[in-house]
Amino acid sequence: MQKSEGPGRVRPPRPPRALQTSLPEQSLAAAAPLAAGRWRSACTEGGGRVRPSAAEGAMVGGEAAAAVEELVSGVRQATDFAEQFRSYSESEKQWKARMEFILRHLPDYRDPPDGGGRLDQLLSLSMVWANHLFLGCSYNKDLLDKVMEMADGIEVEDLPQFTTRSELMKK
């Protein structure tokens, strides 16, 4: 059965998790920061500032284009990898925020060769954060503190406002 994503868009059902692609030995998400680092190092002088013009010895056009293409390719691969974890019930806004959370921490939560399940832990933490923000779910204080710290800097607009039971009882 196919799920509808909106007017005129249909997304095919996902295969069972066991059939989905697994995380490669080096995370795809790690490719984007590595490519960005190589691009930055190729563009900077010894003093660490970006070279402003070709007259001062900026990257040759072909080198810059290759570095940018490598960066874009790494970001695209990381985004494609993360897309397999999207839930059908997530709105576009919720998924974009959760995907940013996942991609930000993916290099730190790569599954070790022995299959320790670190990726599952990251996905669970991302769901806790998204459920708290978008659905108003409450969790253990230590867990919420951890996910809110991990999500520090991720900006989400137009969040729903929830009233807690204790706030209702005060009125």
Coordinates of C-alpha atoms in Angstrom, one line a residue:
M1 CA 0.0 0.0 0.0
Q2 CA 1.3 3.4 -0.9
K3 CA 1.2 6.4 1.4
S4 CA 0.2 9.9 0.2
E5 CA 2.6 12.7 0.9
G6 CA 0.3 15.5 -0.3
P7 CA -1.6 16.5 -3.4
G8 CA -0.4 14.4 -6.3
R9 CA 2.6 12.9 -4.4
V10 CA 2.8 9.3 -3.4
R11 CA 5.7 7.7 -1.5
P12 CA 6.2 4.0 -1.8
P13 CA 6.2 1.9 1.3
R14 CA 9.5 1.4 3.1
P15 CA 11.2 -2.0 3.2
P16 CA 11.6 -3.7 6.6
R17 CA 14.5 -2.2 8.5
A18 CA 16.6 -5.4 7.9
L19 CA 16.4 -4.8 4.2
Q20 CA 17.3 -1.1 4.3
T21 CA 20.9 -0.1 3.6
S22 CA 23.1 -0.1 6.6
L23 CA 25.5 2.6 7.7
P24 CA 28.9 2.1 6.0
E25 CA 32.1 1.8 8.0
Q26 CA 32.7 5.5 7.7
S27 CA 29.4 7.5 8.0
L28 CA 28.1 9.2 4.9
A29 CA 27.4 12.2 7.1
A30 CA 31.1 12.4 7.9
A31 CA 31.8 13.0 4.2
A32 CA 30.3 16.5 4.2
P33 CA 32.3 17.9 7.1
L34 CA 35.5 16.3 5.7
A35 CA 34.9 17.8 2.2
A36 CA 34.1 21.2 3.8
G37 CA 37.3 21.0 5.8
R38 CA 39.4 20.3 2.7
W39 CA 37.7 23.2 0.8
R40 CA 38.4 25.6 3.7
S41 CA 42.0 24.5 4.0
A42 CA 42.5 24.9 0.3
C43 CA 41.0 28.4 0.4
T44 CA 42.9 29.8 3.3
E45 CA 46.3 31.2 3.7
G46 CA 48.8 30.4 6.5
G47 CA 47.1 33.1 8.7
G48 CA 43.8 31.3 8.6
R49 CA 41.8 33.9 6.6
V50 CA 40.1 33.2 3.4
R51 CA 41.8 34.6 0.3
P52 CA 39.6 37.3 -1.1
S53 CA 40.7 37.3 -4.7
A54 CA 42.5 35.4 -7.5
A55 CA 45.2 38.0 -7.4
E56 CA 46.2 36.9 -4.0
G57 CA 46.3 33.2 -5.1
A58 CA 42.8 31.9 -4.5
M59 CA 42.0 28.4 -5.7
V60 CA 42.1 27.8 -9.4
G61 CA 38.6 27.5 -10.8
G62 CA 38.8 23.7 -11.4
E63 CA 40.0 23.1 -7.9
A64 CA 37.3 25.2 -6.3
A65 CA 34.6 23.6 -8.5
A66 CA 35.8 20.1 -7.5
A67 CA 35.9 21.0 -3.8
V68 CA 32.4 22.5 -4.0
E69 CA 31.1 19.4 -5.9
E70 CA 32.7 17.1 -3.3
L71 CA 31.0 19.1 -0.5
V72 CA 27.6 19.1 -2.2
S73 CA 27.9 15.3 -3.0
G74 CA 28.7 14.6 0.7
V75 CA 25.7 16.6 1.9
R76 CA 23.5 14.9 -0.7
Q77 CA 24.7 11.4 0.4
A78 CA 24.1 12.2 4.1
T79 CA 20.7 13.6 3.4
D80 CA 19.7 10.5 1.3
F81 CA 21.0 8.2 4.1
A82 CA 19.0 10.0 6.8
E83 CA 15.8 10.0 4.6
Q84 CA 15.3 6.3 5.3
F85 CA 14.6 7.1 8.9
R86 CA 11.6 9.4 8.2
S87 CA 8.3 8.3 9.7
Y88 CA 5.2 8.5 7.6
S89 CA 3.5 10.5 10.4
E90 CA 6.0 13.3 10.5
S91 CA 5.2 16.6 8.9
E92 CA 7.7 18.2 6.6
K93 CA 8.6 20.7 9.3
Q94 CA 9.1 18.1 11.9
W95 CA 11.2 15.9 9.6
K96 CA 13.5 18.7 8.6
A97 CA 14.2 19.5 12.2
R98 CA 14.7 15.9 13.2
M99 CA 16.9 15.3 10.1
E100 CA 19.1 18.2 11.1
F101 CA 19.4 16.7 14.6
I102 CA 20.3 13.3 13.2
L103 CA 22.9 14.7 10.7
R104 CA 24.5 16.9 13.3
H105 CA 25.2 13.9 15.6
L106 CA 25.6 11.1 13.1
P107 CA 29.4 11.0 13.1
D108 CA 29.4 10.6 16.9
Y109 CA 26.8 7.8 16.8
R110 CA 28.2 5.6 14.1
D111 CA 27.6 1.9 14.8
P112 CA 30.8 0.2 15.8
P113 CA 31.9 -2.9 13.9
D114 CA 30.5 -5.2 16.7
G115 CA 27.0 -3.7 16.1
G116 CA 26.6 -1.9 19.3
G117 CA 23.4 -0.1 18.1
R118 CA 24.6 3.5 18.6
L119 CA 22.6 4.6 15.5
D120 CA 19.4 3.3 17.1
Q121 CA 20.2 5.4 20.2
L122 CA 20.6 8.5 18.1
L123 CA 17.3 7.8 16.3
S124 CA 15.6 7.4 19.7
L125 CA 17.1 10.6 21.0
S126 CA 15.9 12.4 17.9
M127 CA 12.4 11.1 18.3
V128 CA 12.4 12.2 22.0
W129 CA 13.4 15.7 21.0
A130 CA 10.9 15.9 18.1
N131 CA 8.0 14.4 20.2
H132 CA 8.7 16.9 23.0
L133 CA 8.8 19.9 20.7
F134 CA 6.0 19.1 18.2
L135 CA 3.7 16.9 20.2
G136 CA 4.2 18.1 23.8
C137 CA 5.3 14.7 25.1
S138 CA 7.1 14.8 28.5
Y139 CA 10.1 12.7 29.5
N140 CA 12.5 12.2 32.3
K141 CA 14.3 15.5 33.2
D142 CA 17.8 14.1 32.6
L143 CA 16.8 12.7 29.2
L144 CA 15.2 16.1 28.2
D145 CA 18.2 18.0 29.4
K146 CA 20.4 15.7 27.2
V147 CA 18.4 16.1 24.0
M148 CA 17.9 19.8 24.5
E149 CA 21.6 20.2 24.8
M150 CA 22.2 18.1 21.7
A151 CA 19.7 20.2 19.8
D152 CA 21.2 23.5 20.9
G153 CA 21.4 25.8 17.9
I154 CA 18.7 24.0 15.8
E155 CA 16.1 26.6 15.1
V156 CA 12.5 25.6 14.5
E157 CA 9.9 28.1 13.6
D158 CA 6.2 28.2 14.5
L159 CA 6.3 25.5 17.3
P160 CA 2.9 24.6 18.8
Q161 CA 2.2 25.9 22.3
F162 CA 1.1 23.3 24.9
T163 CA -0.5 23.7 28.3
T164 CA 0.5 21.2 30.9
R165 CA -1.9 19.7 33.4
S166 CA -0.2 21.6 36.3
E167 CA -0.7 24.9 34.4
L168 CA -4.3 24.1 33.9
M169 CA -4.8 23.2 37.5
K170 CA -3.3 26.5 38.6
K171 CA -6.0 28.4 36.7

